C-alpha cells in the first residue's frame, strides 16, 4: 500500500461512478471493492431516518466509549472511501436530485427488498428513461422474480432456506449452521463480480442492463456435490454418522479434524492426505498410536476413525497449539493452529497490509478489513473511513450537480437533505 502523501496513479476503476443504495455487508461489501479500486461510490441515505437504513451505522463493535450513528464499526468497515449524500425521497425535489445523480452514474446498486426502488419511482425502466445505458444491480434474498419475491431475509435465513445450514454439524446432532452471516460475504462478492461484468459488457456493446441477484440462489450454488449426491444417488447429506464437519469424505482423509489443545478454547487442525503424511505425523507423536499397524494405510485409518481421533486428542490436549504446529510442519505433516482473531491480525507477517489504518471524520484513526488480493499494477487503496451522514452533500450536490451554496442551504432548510 502506498502512503497518503504519495502521488498515486489512477485506480483500475477510475472514472466509474456508482449510485449506491447498499447496506449491511451483502451490498455495501460489494461497492467497497469498487471504491478501493478507484470507483466513485456515492452512497445515498435518508436524512429523516438518521442513518437507520443501515442497522450497522450505530451498532457494535465500537472503537471506544463513543456511541451513535457515526461510530458503528461494521458500517465504517464496509463503506471505506465512499461519498455520503442524504436525500429525502419523500419530497419531489429529493427525487429530482436523485434523478440527476443517476443520469451522471454508470451503475445503480442496491440490496433492498424486492420492489423498493420501483415504489419510489426508480425501477429499471424509469432509470433507463433517465440514462439509456444505465446498469442496475439489485441483490436481495430471493430476487425480484418468482414466488418468493415478496419474502424478506437475512443471511442466516438464506443459509437455512438454501440447505447450507442442514449440511453443517456433528454426527447425530442437530444442524449447527454456519455461524456468522456467511452469505452476506458471498452475496457481496457475487454482487461485485456482477457489477464488473455488466461494466465490461457495456464497454464492449454500449448496452446497460438489469442484473437481478438472489442470495438464496448464490447459497444454492455452494451446495454442489450435496445436491448432486441426492439427485443421482438418493442419498441425503444428513444420515446416520453424517455429516461430520471435522472429517473429509471427498477426498477421504484420516486423521482430518480439529483437536483440543492446552489453553482456553485452543485447538489445532491436522490433515493427513496420504500414508506418507501419516508416517510423518506418527514419527512426531508419542505413544502407541503412531506405531499401530492398523493405522498404516488409509483404509485402516478410515475403518478406525473414532479411535484415531481419540488418540490424536490424547496427544494434543496437554500441548501448546503453536508448538504442535511448529513440530508437525517441520516434519512435513499438514497442520495449523486454530487462530483467534487477535492472534491472526497482529502476529502473522503473511497478512501485512491486510488491515490498513484509515482516517474516519468522527472516529479518527481506525483499522479496517483490507482486500485479499495484491495487484502489481493497480493496487487497491483505502484511506478514508465511511462517510458521516450527509458528509459529502456539498461536494456532490455542488461539484457534481452544479448547485450553488445558497441552493444547498435552502435544501437543508427545507429538509430535502
mmCIF file of C-alpha atoms in Angstrom:
data_model
loop_
_atom_site.group_PDB
_atom_site.id
_atom_site.type_symbol
_atom_site.label_atom_id
_atom_site.label_comp_id
_atom_site.label_asym_id
_atom_site.label_seq_id
_atom_site.Cartn_x
_atom_site.Cartn_y
_atom_site.Cartn_z
ATOM 1 C CA UNK A 1 0.000 0.000 0.000
ATOM 2 C CA UNK A 2 1.196 3.488 -0.736
ATOM 3 C CA UNK A 3 1.383 6.220 1.864
ATOM 4 C CA UNK A 4 -1.076 9.089 1.957
ATOM 5 C CA UNK A 5 1.490 11.592 0.737
ATOM 6 C CA UNK A 6 2.464 9.660 -2.381
ATOM 7 C CA UNK A 7 1.261 10.631 -5.852
ATOM 8 C CA UNK A 8 -0.898 7.692 -6.851
ATOM 9 C CA UNK A 9 -1.752 6.559 -10.371
ATOM 10 C CA UNK A 10 -5.476 6.284 -11.137
ATOM 11 C CA UNK A 11 -7.169 3.179 -9.773
ATOM 12 C CA UNK A 12 -8.319 0.396 -12.081
ATOM 13 C CA UNK A 13 -11.923 1.677 -11.852
ATOM 14 C CA UNK A 14 -11.150 5.395 -12.050
ATOM 15 C CA UNK A 15 -13.920 7.140 -13.973
ATOM 16 C CA UNK A 16 -16.625 4.691 -12.887
ATOM 17 C CA UNK A 17 -19.413 6.208 -10.784
ATOM 18 C CA UNK A 18 -21.809 4.144 -8.673
ATOM 19 C CA UNK A 19 -25.074 5.479 -7.244
ATOM 20 C CA UNK A 20 -25.143 3.317 -4.148
ATOM 21 C CA UNK A 21 -28.141 2.321 -2.026
ATOM 22 C CA UNK A 22 -26.429 -0.718 -0.498
ATOM 23 C CA UNK A 23 -26.321 -1.572 3.173
ATOM 24 C CA UNK A 24 -25.036 -4.084 5.708
ATOM 25 C CA UNK A 25 -22.407 -6.356 4.138
ATOM 26 C CA UNK A 26 -24.222 -8.194 1.324
ATOM 27 C CA UNK A 27 -24.447 -4.936 -0.634
ATOM 28 C CA UNK A 28 -22.005 -2.492 0.934
ATOM 29 C CA UNK A 29 -19.268 -5.111 0.840
ATOM 30 C CA UNK A 30 -19.598 -5.204 -2.956
ATOM 31 C CA UNK A 31 -19.229 -1.485 -3.536
ATOM 32 C CA UNK A 32 -16.368 -1.383 -1.018
ATOM 33 C CA UNK A 33 -14.334 -3.425 -3.526
ATOM 34 C CA UNK A 34 -15.164 -0.928 -6.258
ATOM 35 C CA UNK A 35 -14.267 2.147 -4.206
ATOM 36 C CA UNK A 36 -10.965 0.548 -3.170
ATOM 37 C CA UNK A 37 -10.025 0.289 -6.834
ATOM 38 C CA UNK A 38 -10.859 3.893 -7.608
ATOM 39 C CA UNK A 39 -14.567 3.988 -8.450
ATOM 40 C CA UNK A 40 -16.517 6.993 -7.172
ATOM 41 C CA UNK A 41 -19.219 5.484 -4.982
ATOM 42 C CA UNK A 42 -21.952 7.923 -3.920
ATOM 43 C CA UNK A 43 -23.834 6.420 -1.006
ATOM 44 C CA UNK A 44 -27.430 7.662 -0.763
ATOM 45 C CA UNK A 45 -29.069 7.799 2.693
ATOM 46 C CA UNK A 46 -32.257 9.175 4.210
ATOM 47 C CA UNK A 47 -31.836 12.312 6.364
ATOM 48 C CA UNK A 48 -35.131 11.690 8.162
ATOM 49 C CA UNK A 49 -34.284 8.188 9.364
ATOM 50 C CA UNK A 50 -30.901 9.403 10.651
ATOM 51 C CA UNK A 51 -28.876 6.506 9.350
ATOM 52 C CA UNK A 52 -31.353 3.738 10.181
ATOM 53 C CA UNK A 53 -31.436 2.456 6.609
ATOM 54 C CA UNK A 54 -28.339 0.510 7.582
ATOM 55 C CA UNK A 55 -28.567 -1.050 11.053
ATOM 56 C CA UNK A 56 -24.775 -1.203 11.262
ATOM 57 C CA UNK A 57 -24.421 2.591 11.317
ATOM 58 C CA UNK A 58 -24.689 2.918 15.071
ATOM 59 C CA UNK A 59 -24.113 -0.691 16.045
ATOM 60 C CA UNK A 60 -21.342 -2.724 17.628
ATOM 61 C CA UNK A 61 -18.402 -3.006 17.524
ATOM 62 C CA UNK A 62 -17.225 0.426 18.646
ATOM 63 C CA UNK A 63 -13.677 1.786 18.714
ATOM 64 C CA UNK A 64 -14.063 3.389 22.145
ATOM 65 C CA UNK A 65 -16.732 4.675 24.529
ATOM 66 C CA UNK A 66 -18.404 6.899 21.921
ATOM 67 C CA UNK A 67 -21.786 5.805 20.574
ATOM 68 C CA UNK A 68 -24.152 6.978 17.860
ATOM 69 C CA UNK A 69 -24.764 6.750 14.128
ATOM 70 C CA UNK A 70 -21.231 7.854 13.214
ATOM 71 C CA UNK A 71 -19.430 5.257 15.329
ATOM 72 C CA UNK A 72 -20.592 1.841 14.145
ATOM 73 C CA UNK A 73 -17.521 -0.253 13.443
ATOM 74 C CA UNK A 74 -19.185 -2.570 10.926
ATOM 75 C CA UNK A 75 -20.612 0.325 8.923
ATOM 76 C CA UNK A 76 -17.231 2.019 8.803
ATOM 77 C CA UNK A 77 -15.560 -1.216 7.744
ATOM 78 C CA UNK A 78 -17.931 -1.831 4.814
ATOM 79 C CA UNK A 79 -18.072 1.732 3.450
ATOM 80 C CA UNK A 80 -14.499 2.997 3.262
ATOM 81 C CA UNK A 81 -13.718 5.752 0.742
ATOM 82 C CA UNK A 82 -17.348 6.257 -0.281
ATOM 83 C CA UNK A 83 -19.078 9.622 -0.552
ATOM 84 C CA UNK A 84 -22.137 10.169 1.651
ATOM 85 C CA UNK A 85 -25.208 12.084 0.449
ATOM 86 C CA UNK A 86 -28.602 12.445 2.134
ATOM 87 C CA UNK A 87 -31.754 12.772 0.038
ATOM 88 C CA UNK A 88 -35.314 12.844 1.344
ATOM 89 C CA UNK A 89 -37.062 10.845 -1.373
ATOM 90 C CA UNK A 90 -40.461 11.643 0.134
ATOM 91 C CA UNK A 91 -40.048 15.070 -1.462
ATOM 92 C CA UNK A 92 -40.255 15.870 -5.161
ATOM 93 C CA UNK A 93 -37.012 17.830 -5.002
ATOM 94 C CA UNK A 94 -35.226 14.884 -3.430
ATOM 95 C CA UNK A 95 -36.386 12.659 -6.294
ATOM 96 C CA UNK A 96 -35.248 15.235 -8.834
ATOM 97 C CA UNK A 97 -31.773 15.341 -7.296
ATOM 98 C CA UNK A 98 -31.561 11.542 -7.305
ATOM 99 C CA UNK A 99 -32.551 11.538 -10.979
ATOM 100 C CA UNK A 100 -29.690 13.919 -11.726
ATOM 101 C CA UNK A 101 -27.208 11.692 -9.887
ATOM 102 C CA UNK A 102 -28.448 8.628 -11.804
ATOM 103 C CA UNK A 103 -28.022 10.485 -15.116
ATOM 104 C CA UNK A 104 -24.363 11.004 -14.231
ATOM 105 C CA UNK A 105 -23.754 7.459 -12.945
ATOM 106 C CA UNK A 106 -22.666 4.240 -14.604
ATOM 107 C CA UNK A 107 -24.447 1.913 -12.204
ATOM 108 C CA UNK A 108 -27.159 1.945 -9.549
ATOM 109 C CA UNK A 109 -26.596 -0.698 -6.868
ATOM 110 C CA UNK A 110 -28.988 -1.693 -4.084
ATOM 111 C CA UNK A 111 -29.843 -4.573 -1.774
ATOM 112 C CA UNK A 112 -33.259 -3.542 -0.513
ATOM 113 C CA UNK A 113 -36.151 -5.984 -0.506
ATOM 114 C CA UNK A 114 -37.612 -6.523 -3.967
ATOM 115 C CA UNK A 115 -39.582 -3.593 -5.336
ATOM 116 C CA UNK A 116 -38.420 -0.781 -3.025
ATOM 117 C CA UNK A 117 -36.823 1.402 -5.701
ATOM 118 C CA UNK A 118 -39.752 0.736 -8.026
ATOM 119 C CA UNK A 119 -42.183 2.012 -5.386
ATOM 120 C CA UNK A 120 -40.077 5.163 -5.087
ATOM 121 C CA UNK A 121 -40.397 5.702 -8.839
ATOM 122 C CA UNK A 122 -36.930 4.442 -9.738
ATOM 123 C CA UNK A 123 -37.446 0.985 -11.166
ATOM 124 C CA UNK A 124 -35.251 -0.203 -14.014
ATOM 125 C CA UNK A 125 -37.466 1.177 -16.765
ATOM 126 C CA UNK A 126 -37.633 4.581 -15.072
ATOM 127 C CA UNK A 127 -33.843 4.597 -14.715
ATOM 128 C CA UNK A 128 -33.407 3.643 -18.375
ATOM 129 C CA UNK A 129 -35.542 6.656 -19.287
ATOM 130 C CA UNK A 130 -33.083 8.825 -17.371
ATOM 131 C CA UNK A 131 -29.959 7.144 -18.799
ATOM 132 C CA UNK A 132 -30.337 4.624 -21.606
ATOM 133 C CA UNK A 133 -27.176 2.638 -20.815
ATOM 134 C CA UNK A 134 -27.561 2.554 -17.015
ATOM 135 C CA UNK A 135 -26.541 -0.617 -15.223
ATOM 136 C CA UNK A 136 -28.868 -1.616 -12.397
ATOM 137 C CA UNK A 137 -27.708 -4.323 -9.988
ATOM 138 C CA UNK A 138 -30.176 -5.477 -7.327
ATOM 139 C CA UNK A 139 -29.315 -8.001 -4.649
ATOM 140 C CA UNK A 140 -31.904 -9.370 -2.221
ATOM 141 C CA UNK A 141 -32.724 -12.627 -0.501
ATOM 142 C CA UNK A 142 -34.973 -14.169 -3.165
ATOM 143 C CA UNK A 143 -34.606 -11.946 -6.210
ATOM 144 C CA UNK A 144 -37.224 -9.842 -8.000
ATOM 145 C CA UNK A 145 -38.895 -12.743 -9.812
ATOM 146 C CA UNK A 146 -40.568 -15.946 -8.717
ATOM 147 C CA UNK A 147 -42.974 -16.995 -5.942
ATOM 148 C CA UNK A 148 -40.725 -15.861 -3.067
ATOM 149 C CA UNK A 149 -40.012 -12.344 -4.350
ATOM 150 C CA UNK A 150 -42.095 -10.719 -1.583
ATOM 151 C CA UNK A 151 -40.204 -12.501 1.198
ATOM 152 C CA UNK A 152 -37.547 -10.648 3.160
ATOM 153 C CA UNK A 153 -34.463 -12.299 4.568
ATOM 154 C CA UNK A 154 -31.176 -12.114 6.431
ATOM 155 C CA UNK A 155 -28.008 -14.071 5.768
ATOM 156 C CA UNK A 156 -28.614 -16.888 8.309
ATOM 157 C CA UNK A 157 -32.149 -17.395 6.944
ATOM 158 C CA UNK A 158 -30.788 -17.619 3.401
ATOM 159 C CA UNK A 159 -28.325 -20.245 4.623
ATOM 160 C CA UNK A 160 -31.180 -22.246 6.158
ATOM 161 C CA UNK A 161 -33.507 -21.998 3.145
ATOM 162 C CA UNK A 162 -30.732 -22.924 0.711
ATOM 163 C CA UNK A 163 -29.813 -26.107 2.580
ATOM 164 C CA UNK A 164 -26.376 -24.972 3.750
ATOM 165 C CA UNK A 165 -27.355 -24.987 7.425
ATOM 166 C CA UNK A 166 -28.527 -28.592 7.119
ATOM 167 C CA UNK A 167 -25.124 -29.759 5.899
ATOM 168 C CA UNK A 168 -23.096 -28.438 8.833
ATOM 169 C CA UNK A 169 -22.680 -30.136 12.188
ATOM 170 C CA UNK A 170 -21.524 -33.232 14.026
ATOM 171 C CA UNK A 171 -22.830 -36.800 13.644
ATOM 172 C CA UNK A 172 -26.248 -37.500 15.144
ATOM 173 C CA UNK A 173 -26.559 -33.908 16.401
ATOM 174 C CA UNK A 174 -28.928 -31.140 15.227
ATOM 175 C CA UNK A 175 -27.677 -28.913 12.387
ATOM 176 C CA UNK A 176 -25.101 -26.476 13.716
ATOM 177 C CA UNK A 177 -25.460 -23.879 10.988
ATOM 178 C CA UNK A 178 -22.693 -21.720 9.624
ATOM 179 C CA UNK A 179 -22.455 -19.290 12.499
ATOM 180 C CA UNK A 180 -21.993 -15.710 11.331
ATOM 181 C CA UNK A 181 -23.849 -14.456 8.275
ATOM 182 C CA UNK A 182 -21.665 -16.218 5.744
ATOM 183 C CA UNK A 183 -23.984 -15.434 2.858
ATOM 184 C CA UNK A 184 -23.569 -11.696 3.402
ATOM 185 C CA UNK A 185 -19.943 -12.146 2.388
ATOM 186 C CA UNK A 186 -20.747 -14.397 -0.560
ATOM 187 C CA UNK A 187 -23.628 -12.166 -1.685
ATOM 188 C CA UNK A 188 -21.318 -9.148 -1.650
ATOM 189 C CA UNK A 189 -18.652 -10.939 -3.688
ATOM 190 C CA UNK A 190 -21.192 -12.107 -6.277
ATOM 191 C CA UNK A 191 -22.588 -8.583 -6.485
ATOM 192 C CA UNK A 192 -19.150 -7.048 -7.069
ATOM 193 C CA UNK A 193 -18.490 -9.551 -9.860
ATOM 194 C CA UNK A 194 -21.904 -8.831 -11.399
ATOM 195 C CA UNK A 195 -21.272 -5.069 -11.481
ATOM 196 C CA UNK A 196 -17.864 -5.537 -13.076
ATOM 197 C CA UNK A 197 -19.164 -7.941 -15.733
ATOM 198 C CA UNK A 198 -22.010 -5.570 -16.603
ATOM 199 C CA UNK A 199 -19.473 -2.747 -16.963
ATOM 200 C CA UNK A 200 -17.362 -4.898 -19.295
ATOM 201 C CA UNK A 201 -20.451 -5.720 -21.390
ATOM 202 C CA UNK A 202 -21.394 -2.060 -21.652
ATOM 203 C CA UNK A 203 -17.874 -1.065 -22.637
ATOM 204 C CA UNK A 204 -17.984 -3.634 -25.436
ATOM 205 C CA UNK A 205 -21.551 -3.062 -26.670
ATOM 206 C CA UNK A 206 -22.781 0.233 -25.255
ATOM 207 C CA UNK A 207 -25.698 -1.579 -23.589
ATOM 208 C CA UNK A 208 -26.744 -1.281 -19.967
ATOM 209 C CA UNK A 209 -28.787 -3.963 -18.243
ATOM 210 C CA UNK A 210 -30.504 -5.086 -15.062
ATOM 211 C CA UNK A 211 -28.678 -7.750 -13.079
ATOM 212 C CA UNK A 212 -31.029 -9.380 -10.560
ATOM 213 C CA UNK A 213 -29.199 -11.288 -7.831
ATOM 214 C CA UNK A 214 -30.731 -13.567 -5.198
ATOM 215 C CA UNK A 215 -28.605 -14.500 -2.186
ATOM 216 C CA UNK A 216 -30.558 -17.751 -1.850
ATOM 217 C CA UNK A 217 -29.505 -18.790 -5.333
ATOM 218 C CA UNK A 218 -25.922 -17.827 -4.541
ATOM 219 C CA UNK A 219 -26.145 -20.089 -1.491
ATOM 220 C CA UNK A 220 -27.656 -22.916 -3.541
ATOM 221 C CA UNK A 221 -24.651 -22.773 -5.836
ATOM 222 C CA UNK A 222 -22.411 -23.575 -2.851
ATOM 223 C CA UNK A 223 -24.161 -26.879 -2.097
ATOM 224 C CA UNK A 224 -22.572 -28.519 -5.114
ATOM 225 C CA UNK A 225 -21.924 -32.245 -4.561
ATOM 226 C CA UNK A 226 -24.551 -32.468 -1.799
ATOM 227 C CA UNK A 227 -27.321 -31.690 -4.295
ATOM 228 C CA UNK A 228 -25.803 -33.996 -6.885
ATOM 229 C CA UNK A 229 -25.494 -36.845 -4.378
ATOM 230 C CA UNK A 230 -29.213 -36.643 -3.649
ATOM 231 C CA UNK A 231 -30.199 -36.196 -7.296
ATOM 232 C CA UNK A 232 -28.064 -39.080 -8.592
ATOM 233 C CA UNK A 233 -27.886 -41.443 -5.627
ATOM 234 C CA UNK A 234 -30.903 -40.521 -3.485
ATOM 235 C CA UNK A 235 -28.504 -40.127 -0.566
ATOM 236 C CA UNK A 236 -29.190 -37.256 1.898
ATOM 237 C CA UNK A 237 -26.354 -35.277 3.433
ATOM 238 C CA UNK A 238 -27.731 -35.853 6.951
ATOM 239 C CA UNK A 239 -27.851 -39.588 7.704
ATOM 240 C CA UNK A 240 -26.509 -41.886 10.473
ATOM 241 C CA UNK A 241 -22.930 -40.838 11.191
ATOM 242 C CA UNK A 242 -23.169 -37.879 8.826
ATOM 243 C CA UNK A 243 -22.316 -35.114 8.407
ATOM 244 C CA UNK A 244 -19.090 -34.713 10.326
ATOM 245 C CA UNK A 245 -17.791 -31.234 9.677
ATOM 246 C CA UNK A 246 -14.422 -32.219 11.132
ATOM 247 C CA UNK A 247 -13.784 -35.027 8.658
ATOM 248 C CA UNK A 248 -13.096 -35.135 4.946
ATOM 249 C CA UNK A 249 -15.043 -37.656 2.889
ATOM 250 C CA UNK A 250 -14.174 -36.253 -0.536
ATOM 251 C CA UNK A 251 -11.314 -36.819 -0.843
ATOM 252 C CA UNK A 252 -11.097 -39.214 2.076
ATOM 253 C CA UNK A 253 -8.506 -38.301 4.706
ATOM 254 C CA UNK A 254 -7.770 -39.571 8.192
ATOM 255 C CA UNK A 255 -6.981 -38.137 10.594
ATOM 256 C CA UNK A 256 -8.657 -34.954 9.447
ATOM 257 C CA UNK A 257 -10.034 -32.763 12.200
ATOM 258 C CA UNK A 258 -9.751 -30.096 14.862
ATOM 259 C CA UNK A 259 -8.205 -31.335 18.092
ATOM 260 C CA UNK A 260 -8.267 -29.780 21.571
ATOM 261 C CA UNK A 261 -5.017 -28.363 22.957
ATOM 262 C CA UNK A 262 -3.824 -26.901 26.247
ATOM 263 C CA UNK A 263 -5.214 -23.432 26.920
ATOM 264 C CA UNK A 264 -8.544 -21.642 26.856
ATOM 265 C CA UNK A 265 -10.518 -22.917 23.853
ATOM 266 C CA UNK A 266 -7.324 -23.670 21.932
ATOM 267 C CA UNK A 267 -7.340 -26.126 19.043
ATOM 268 C CA UNK A 268 -5.136 -27.422 16.257
ATOM 269 C CA UNK A 269 -6.111 -28.566 12.749
ATOM 270 C CA UNK A 270 -4.391 -31.665 11.367
ATOM 271 C CA UNK A 271 -4.974 -33.296 7.988
ATOM 272 C CA UNK A 272 -3.303 -36.422 6.632
ATOM 273 C CA UNK A 273 -3.762 -36.533 2.876
ATOM 274 C CA UNK A 274 -1.806 -39.752 2.364
ATOM 275 C CA UNK A 275 0.008 -42.611 4.070
ATOM 276 C CA UNK A 276 3.189 -40.557 3.766
ATOM 277 C CA UNK A 277 1.584 -37.729 5.763
ATOM 278 C CA UNK A 278 0.555 -40.225 8.424
ATOM 279 C CA UNK A 279 4.093 -41.617 8.611
ATOM 280 C CA UNK A 280 5.461 -38.096 9.161
ATOM 281 C CA UNK A 281 2.852 -37.433 11.857
ATOM 282 C CA UNK A 282 3.477 -40.793 13.517
ATOM 283 C CA UNK A 283 7.194 -40.028 13.850
ATOM 284 C CA UNK A 284 6.364 -36.936 15.899
ATOM 285 C CA UNK A 285 3.606 -38.434 18.063
ATOM 286 C CA UNK A 286 4.475 -40.049 21.349
ATOM 287 C CA UNK A 287 2.717 -43.220 22.452
ATOM 288 C CA UNK A 288 1.442 -46.296 20.699
ATOM 289 C CA UNK A 289 -0.922 -44.756 18.134
ATOM 290 C CA UNK A 290 1.899 -43.809 15.812
ATOM 291 C CA UNK A 291 3.126 -47.425 15.847
ATOM 292 C CA UNK A 292 -0.277 -49.098 15.465
ATOM 293 C CA UNK A 293 -0.206 -51.137 12.235
ATOM 294 C CA UNK A 294 -3.973 -50.668 11.784
ATOM 295 C CA UNK A 295 -3.334 -47.014 11.047
ATOM 296 C CA UNK A 296 -0.584 -47.511 8.457
ATOM 297 C CA UNK A 297 -2.989 -47.418 5.485
ATOM 298 C CA UNK A 298 -5.813 -45.009 4.669
ATOM 299 C CA UNK A 299 -8.286 -47.890 4.648
ATOM 300 C CA UNK A 300 -7.251 -48.874 8.157
ATOM 301 C CA UNK A 301 -7.424 -45.317 9.446
ATOM 302 C CA UNK A 302 -10.888 -44.789 7.971
ATOM 303 C CA UNK A 303 -12.085 -48.072 9.496
ATOM 304 C CA UNK A 304 -10.920 -46.938 12.945
ATOM 305 C CA UNK A 305 -11.508 -43.184 12.620
ATOM 306 C CA UNK A 306 -13.097 -42.777 16.046
ATOM 307 C CA UNK A 307 -10.121 -44.483 17.670
ATOM 308 C CA UNK A 308 -7.582 -42.439 15.753
ATOM 309 C CA UNK A 309 -9.374 -39.193 16.633
ATOM 310 C CA UNK A 310 -9.353 -40.196 20.299
ATOM 311 C CA UNK A 311 -5.640 -40.936 20.060
ATOM 312 C CA UNK A 312 -4.994 -37.570 18.375
ATOM 313 C CA UNK A 313 -6.851 -35.700 21.123
ATOM 314 C CA UNK A 314 -4.997 -37.643 23.827
ATOM 315 C CA UNK A 315 -1.749 -36.458 22.240
ATOM 316 C CA UNK A 316 -2.721 -32.809 21.620
ATOM 317 C CA UNK A 317 -4.767 -31.912 24.705
ATOM 318 C CA UNK A 318 -1.823 -31.048 27.009
ATOM 319 C CA UNK A 319 0.306 -29.305 24.365
ATOM 320 C CA UNK A 320 0.505 -25.745 23.067
ATOM 321 C CA UNK A 321 -1.160 -25.424 19.668
ATOM 322 C CA UNK A 322 1.672 -23.380 18.182
ATOM 323 C CA UNK A 323 4.254 -25.889 19.421
ATOM 324 C CA UNK A 324 2.337 -28.698 17.693
ATOM 325 C CA UNK A 325 2.151 -26.572 14.550
ATOM 326 C CA UNK A 326 5.908 -25.958 14.604
ATOM 327 C CA UNK A 327 6.790 -29.613 15.167
ATOM 328 C CA UNK A 328 4.436 -31.073 12.552
ATOM 329 C CA UNK A 329 5.291 -28.508 9.918
ATOM 330 C CA UNK A 330 8.976 -29.237 10.468
ATOM 331 C CA UNK A 331 8.196 -32.919 9.888
ATOM 332 C CA UNK A 332 6.232 -32.134 6.692
ATOM 333 C CA UNK A 333 2.809 -33.053 8.086
ATOM 334 C CA UNK A 334 -0.079 -30.635 7.256
ATOM 335 C CA UNK A 335 -1.042 -28.774 10.413
ATOM 336 C CA UNK A 336 -2.082 -25.346 11.633
ATOM 337 C CA UNK A 337 -3.017 -23.832 14.961
ATOM 338 C CA UNK A 338 -6.641 -22.643 15.040
ATOM 339 C CA UNK A 339 -6.037 -18.934 15.423
ATOM 340 C CA UNK A 340 -8.294 -16.487 17.194
ATOM 341 C CA UNK A 341 -8.798 -13.072 15.571
ATOM 342 C CA UNK A 342 -6.469 -11.324 17.998
ATOM 343 C CA UNK A 343 -3.726 -13.850 17.238
ATOM 344 C CA UNK A 344 -4.121 -13.510 13.490
ATOM 345 C CA UNK A 345 -4.387 -9.787 12.941
ATOM 346 C CA UNK A 346 -1.142 -8.606 14.515
ATOM 347 C CA UNK A 347 1.200 -11.574 14.695
ATOM 348 C CA UNK A 348 1.400 -13.113 11.230
ATOM 349 C CA UNK A 349 3.762 -11.456 8.719
ATOM 350 C CA UNK A 350 1.838 -13.028 5.836
ATOM 351 C CA UNK A 351 -1.084 -10.662 6.479
ATOM 352 C CA UNK A 352 0.966 -7.458 6.390
ATOM 353 C CA UNK A 353 -1.196 -4.691 4.935
ATOM 354 C CA UNK A 354 -4.443 -6.642 5.086
ATOM 355 C CA UNK A 355 -5.803 -4.423 7.876
ATOM 356 C CA UNK A 356 -4.916 -0.851 6.873
ATOM 357 C CA UNK A 357 -5.374 2.119 9.169
ATOM 358 C CA UNK A 358 -7.686 4.751 7.720
ATOM 359 C CA UNK A 359 -8.962 8.135 8.934
ATOM 360 C CA UNK A 360 -12.626 8.490 9.851
ATOM 361 C CA UNK A 361 -14.011 12.004 10.250
ATOM 362 C CA UNK A 362 -15.591 11.280 13.656
ATOM 363 C CA UNK A 363 -13.631 8.278 14.953
ATOM 364 C CA UNK A 364 -10.161 9.311 13.874
ATOM 365 C CA UNK A 365 -7.616 6.587 13.139
ATOM 366 C CA UNK A 366 -9.133 3.118 12.923
ATOM 367 C CA UNK A 367 -8.252 -0.191 11.303
ATOM 368 C CA UNK A 368 -10.483 -1.872 8.724
ATOM 369 C CA UNK A 369 -10.538 -5.032 6.640
ATOM 370 C CA UNK A 370 -8.460 -4.739 3.502
ATOM 371 C CA UNK A 371 -8.897 -6.848 0.373
ATOM 372 C CA UNK A 372 -7.157 -10.240 -0.012
ATOM 373 C CA UNK A 373 -5.789 -9.534 -3.480
ATOM 374 C CA UNK A 374 -2.443 -7.955 -4.358
ATOM 375 C CA UNK A 375 -2.347 -6.217 -7.747
ATOM 376 C CA UNK A 376 1.089 -5.363 -9.136
ATOM 377 C CA UNK A 377 -0.117 -2.598 -11.468
ATOM 378 C CA UNK A 378 -3.386 -1.322 -9.937
ATOM 379 C CA UNK A 379 -3.295 -1.907 -6.172
ATOM 380 C CA UNK A 380 -6.327 -1.192 -4.033
ATOM 381 C CA UNK A 381 -6.211 1.721 -1.617
ATOM 382 C CA UNK A 382 -8.189 2.610 1.480
ATOM 383 C CA UNK A 383 -7.616 5.912 3.216
ATOM 384 C CA UNK A 384 -10.875 7.410 4.379
ATOM 385 C CA UNK A 385 -13.488 5.947 6.653
ATOM 386 C CA UNK A 386 -17.156 5.584 5.862
ATOM 387 C CA UNK A 387 -18.953 8.878 5.324
ATOM 388 C CA UNK A 388 -20.716 10.523 8.198
ATOM 389 C CA UNK A 389 -24.400 11.133 7.496
ATOM 390 C CA UNK A 390 -24.576 13.641 4.633
ATOM 391 C CA UNK A 391 -20.861 14.390 4.912
ATOM 392 C CA UNK A 392 -20.400 14.993 1.184
ATOM 393 C CA UNK A 393 -23.644 16.795 0.373
ATOM 394 C CA UNK A 394 -21.823 19.986 -0.618
ATOM 395 C CA UNK A 395 -19.176 18.116 -2.616
ATOM 396 C CA UNK A 396 -21.645 16.028 -4.630
ATOM 397 C CA UNK A 397 -24.543 18.452 -4.989
ATOM 398 C CA UNK A 398 -22.232 21.365 -5.667
ATOM 399 C CA UNK A 399 -19.365 19.732 -7.536
ATOM 400 C CA UNK A 400 -21.261 17.061 -9.486
ATOM 401 C CA UNK A 401 -24.690 18.652 -9.935
ATOM 402 C CA UNK A 402 -23.546 22.293 -10.000
ATOM 403 C CA UNK A 403 -25.810 23.625 -7.243
ATOM 404 C CA UNK A 404 -24.787 26.860 -5.558
ATOM 405 C CA UNK A 405 -24.053 27.152 -1.836
ATOM 406 C CA UNK A 406 -27.310 29.113 -1.455
ATOM 407 C CA UNK A 407 -29.325 26.388 -3.155
ATOM 408 C CA UNK A 408 -27.762 23.724 -0.941
ATOM 409 C CA UNK A 409 -28.549 25.762 2.174
ATOM 410 C CA UNK A 410 -32.166 26.023 1.013
ATOM 411 C CA UNK A 411 -32.326 22.244 0.560
ATOM 412 C CA UNK A 412 -31.169 21.797 4.156
ATOM 413 C CA UNK A 413 -33.716 24.293 5.417
ATOM 414 C CA UNK A 414 -36.496 22.510 3.507
ATOM 415 C CA UNK A 415 -35.482 19.080 4.842
ATOM 416 C CA UNK A 416 -34.568 17.726 1.399
ATOM 417 C CA UNK A 417 -31.026 16.875 2.529
#
